[in-house]
Coordinates of C-alpha atoms in Angstrom, one line a residue:
Chain E
G1 CA 3.9 34.3 -60.2
E2 CA 1.8 34.7 -57.1
N3 CA 2.1 32.2 -54.2
V4 CA -0.4 31.9 -51.4
E5 CA 0.3 30.0 -48.2
Q6 CA -2.5 29.1 -45.8
H7 CA -2.3 27.9 -42.2
P8 CA -3.3 25.9 -40.4
S9 CA -4.1 22.9 -42.7
T10 CA -6.6 21.5 -40.1
L11 CA -8.4 23.3 -37.3
S12 CA -10.7 21.7 -34.7
V13 CA -12.7 23.9 -32.3
Q14 CA -15.6 23.6 -29.9
E15 CA -18.9 25.0 -30.8
G16 CA -19.1 28.7 -29.7
D17 CA -15.3 29.2 -30.0
S18 CA -13.7 31.4 -32.5
A19 CA -11.6 30.2 -35.5
V20 CA -8.8 32.0 -37.3
I21 CA -7.3 31.0 -40.6
K22 CA -4.2 32.9 -41.9
C23 CA -2.9 33.4 -45.4
T24 CA 0.2 35.1 -46.8
Y25 CA 0.8 36.2 -50.5
S26 CA 3.9 37.0 -52.3
D27 CA 3.0 39.5 -55.0
S28 CA 2.5 43.1 -53.8
A29 CA 0.4 43.7 -57.0
S30 CA -2.4 41.4 -55.7
N31 CA -5.4 43.6 -54.7
Y32 CA -8.3 41.2 -54.2
F33 CA -8.6 38.5 -51.6
P34 CA -11.7 36.3 -51.5
W35 CA -12.4 33.4 -49.1
Y36 CA -14.3 30.4 -50.1
K37 CA -16.1 27.7 -48.1
Q38 CA -16.4 24.2 -49.7
E39 CA -18.7 21.6 -48.2
L40 CA -18.5 18.0 -49.1
G41 CA -19.9 17.4 -52.6
K42 CA -20.3 21.1 -53.4
G43 CA -18.4 23.7 -55.2
P44 CA -16.5 26.5 -53.4
Q45 CA -19.0 29.2 -52.1
L46 CA -17.7 32.8 -51.8
I47 CA -18.3 33.8 -48.1
I48 CA -16.5 37.1 -47.9
D49 CA -13.9 39.1 -49.9
I50 CA -11.7 42.2 -49.3
R51 CA -10.0 44.6 -51.6
S52 CA -6.6 46.2 -50.9
N53 CA -8.0 49.6 -50.2
V54 CA -9.8 48.3 -47.1
G55 CA -8.2 46.9 -43.9
E56 CA -11.1 45.0 -42.4
K57 CA -14.5 43.8 -43.5
K58 CA -17.3 42.1 -41.4
D59 CA -20.4 40.1 -42.2
Q60 CA -22.2 38.9 -39.2
R61 CA -20.0 36.2 -37.6
I62 CA -17.4 36.4 -40.3
A63 CA -14.6 39.0 -40.7
V64 CA -11.5 39.4 -42.8
T65 CA -8.5 41.5 -42.1
L66 CA -5.8 42.6 -44.5
N67 CA -2.2 43.8 -43.7
K68 CA -0.8 45.0 -47.1
T69 CA 2.6 45.9 -45.6
A70 CA 3.1 42.3 -44.2
K71 CA 1.2 40.8 -47.1
H72 CA -1.1 38.7 -45.1
F73 CA -4.8 38.4 -44.6
S74 CA -7.0 36.4 -42.1
L75 CA -10.5 35.0 -41.8
H76 CA -12.1 35.2 -38.4
I77 CA -15.2 33.2 -37.5
T78 CA -16.9 33.9 -34.2
E79 CA -19.4 31.8 -32.3
T80 CA -18.7 28.8 -34.5
Q81 CA -21.4 26.3 -35.2
P82 CA -21.3 22.7 -36.5
E83 CA -22.5 23.9 -39.9
D84 CA -19.4 25.9 -40.2
S85 CA -17.5 22.7 -40.6
A86 CA -16.0 22.6 -44.1
V87 CA -12.8 23.3 -46.1
Y88 CA -11.9 26.9 -46.3
F89 CA -9.8 28.4 -49.1
C90 CA -8.2 31.8 -49.3
A91 CA -7.2 33.3 -52.7
A92 CA -5.5 36.3 -54.2
S93 CA -5.8 38.0 -57.6
M94 CA -4.8 41.3 -59.3
S95 CA -6.4 43.7 -61.6
G96 CA -5.3 44.5 -65.2
G97 CA -2.6 43.1 -67.4
T98 CA -3.2 39.6 -68.7
S99 CA -4.2 38.2 -65.3
Y100 CA -7.9 38.2 -66.3
G101 CA -8.8 37.8 -62.6
K102 CA -6.8 34.6 -62.2
L103 CA -7.2 33.3 -58.6
T104 CA -4.3 31.8 -56.8
F105 CA -5.6 29.6 -54.0
G106 CA -4.2 28.6 -50.7
Q107 CA -3.9 24.9 -49.9
G108 CA -7.1 25.0 -47.8
T109 CA -8.0 24.5 -44.1
I110 CA -10.3 21.7 -42.9
L111 CA -12.3 23.3 -40.1
T112 CA -14.2 20.9 -37.8
V113 CA -16.6 22.4 -35.2
H114 CA -17.5 19.9 -32.4
P115 CA -20.9 20.2 -30.9
Chain K
D1 CA -28.6 27.0 -54.4
T2 CA -25.7 28.0 -56.7
E3 CA -26.5 30.3 -59.6
V4 CA -23.9 28.6 -61.8
T5 CA -25.5 25.2 -63.1
Q6 CA -23.3 22.4 -64.2
T7 CA -24.4 19.2 -65.9
P8 CA -24.0 16.3 -65.5
K9 CA -23.2 16.0 -61.8
H10 CA -21.4 12.7 -62.3
L11 CA -19.7 11.2 -65.4
V12 CA -18.0 8.0 -65.9
M13 CA -16.3 7.5 -69.3
G14 CA -13.7 5.2 -70.9
M15 CA -10.5 6.5 -72.3
T16 CA -11.7 6.3 -75.9
N17 CA -15.0 8.1 -75.3
K18 CA -16.0 11.6 -76.2
K19 CA -18.1 13.5 -73.8
S20 CA -19.0 17.1 -72.9
L21 CA -19.5 19.0 -69.7
K22 CA -21.8 22.0 -69.6
C23 CA -22.1 25.1 -67.6
E24 CA -24.8 27.8 -67.6
Q25 CA -25.1 31.1 -65.8
H26 CA -27.9 33.7 -66.0
M27 CA -26.3 36.5 -63.9
G28 CA -25.2 38.5 -66.9
H29 CA -21.5 37.7 -66.2
R30 CA -19.1 38.2 -69.0
A31 CA -16.3 36.0 -67.7
M32 CA -16.4 32.3 -67.3
Y33 CA -13.8 29.8 -66.0
W34 CA -13.0 26.1 -66.0
Y35 CA -11.1 24.7 -63.0
K36 CA -10.0 21.2 -62.1
Q37 CA -10.0 20.1 -58.5
K38 CA -8.3 16.9 -57.2
A39 CA -9.3 15.5 -53.8
K40 CA -8.1 17.6 -50.9
K41 CA -6.5 20.2 -53.1
P42 CA -7.5 23.7 -54.2
P43 CA -9.0 24.3 -57.6
E44 CA -6.5 24.7 -60.5
L45 CA -7.4 27.1 -63.3
M46 CA -7.7 25.6 -66.7
F47 CA -9.3 28.2 -69.0
V48 CA -10.7 31.7 -68.8
Y49 CA -13.2 33.2 -71.3
S50 CA -13.7 36.9 -71.3
Y51 CA -16.6 38.2 -73.5
E52 CA -16.8 34.8 -75.2
K53 CA -13.1 34.9 -76.2
L54 CA -10.6 32.5 -74.8
S55 CA -8.2 34.7 -72.8
I56 CA -6.2 32.1 -70.7
N57 CA -5.2 28.5 -71.4
E58 CA -3.1 27.3 -68.6
S59 CA -1.1 24.9 -70.9
V60 CA -4.0 22.3 -70.7
P61 CA -3.6 19.2 -72.8
S62 CA -5.5 19.3 -76.1
R63 CA -7.7 16.4 -75.0
F64 CA -9.6 19.1 -73.2
S65 CA -11.3 21.5 -75.6
P66 CA -13.3 24.5 -74.2
E67 CA -16.1 26.2 -76.1
C68 CA -18.1 29.4 -75.2
P69 CA -21.2 29.5 -77.6
N70 CA -22.6 32.6 -75.9
S71 CA -22.2 34.7 -72.8
S72 CA -24.3 32.3 -70.7
L73 CA -22.9 29.0 -71.7
L74 CA -19.6 27.2 -71.4
N75 CA -18.7 23.7 -72.5
L76 CA -15.8 21.5 -72.0
H77 CA -15.3 18.8 -74.6
L78 CA -13.4 15.7 -73.5
H79 CA -11.7 13.2 -75.7
A80 CA -9.2 10.4 -75.1
L81 CA -8.8 11.2 -71.4
Q82 CA -6.4 9.5 -69.1
P83 CA -7.1 8.0 -65.7
E84 CA -5.2 11.0 -64.0
D85 CA -7.9 13.3 -65.4
S86 CA -10.4 11.9 -63.0
A87 CA -11.3 14.9 -60.8
L88 CA -14.0 17.4 -60.0
Y89 CA -14.4 19.9 -62.8
L90 CA -15.7 23.3 -61.7
C91 CA -17.1 26.1 -63.6
A92 CA -17.2 29.7 -62.4
S93 CA -18.3 33.1 -63.6
S94 CA -17.6 36.7 -62.7
P95 CA -19.0 40.0 -63.9
K96 CA -15.8 40.8 -65.8
A97 CA -12.5 39.1 -66.1
G98 CA -10.4 42.2 -67.0
D99 CA -10.8 43.5 -63.5
G100 CA -9.1 41.2 -61.0
D101 CA -11.3 42.3 -58.1
Q102 CA -14.4 40.7 -59.5
P103 CA -15.9 37.9 -57.3
Q104 CA -16.1 34.5 -59.0
H105 CA -19.1 32.3 -58.3
F106 CA -18.7 28.5 -58.7
G107 CA -21.0 25.8 -59.7
D108 CA -21.1 22.5 -57.8
G109 CA -19.0 20.7 -60.4
T110 CA -19.0 17.6 -62.4
R111 CA -17.4 14.6 -60.8
L112 CA -15.5 12.9 -63.6
S113 CA -14.2 9.3 -63.4
I114 CA -12.0 7.8 -66.2
L115 CA -12.0 4.0 -66.4

């Protein structure tokens, strides 16, 4: 089955710096890669996603890049703010078959943004 | 605010009790999911319902019994749980489960404690 590895496990930055979180996946059939932000006491919140026919996607301060050949994708947060502090999860899934959209998650990155 | 509503937010129960977790969404989504999340870990898929039919059961013990009464509601019936079942139980929904590139939206979960 699919395996997703996520690095780093913890990331500490100063407010205004950029943060980058990287994930690799094992199954070349995976074609959908969402990123979730989970704050304390809350459920995971979808912040951005990318499909395999796209190499990069941006939404304000957040961007995701995908390298299908190398089977890795990354989350980039620019101009970080204290409210960006949370746990971030990457995930991968594939269309069709009997997968039914099953998400395979990375182990998570605890991002701390210091004022 | 999340568009997937879960009740109750917290639940404490004994090992001999029977209780139910509820999940509701009004986004017209036709796929609904139950996940279990332990502290500092990613969510783990338990069940997937697609068009009100159980499509995936990730070898979950029979003390957990899912039910999908209609396309907006998802229940998880609990009976004779063990202390190791204490966790955050998350519900999610997506437009369709058959297409793996459908975004899943999570509720804020039910924090379950087994005494």
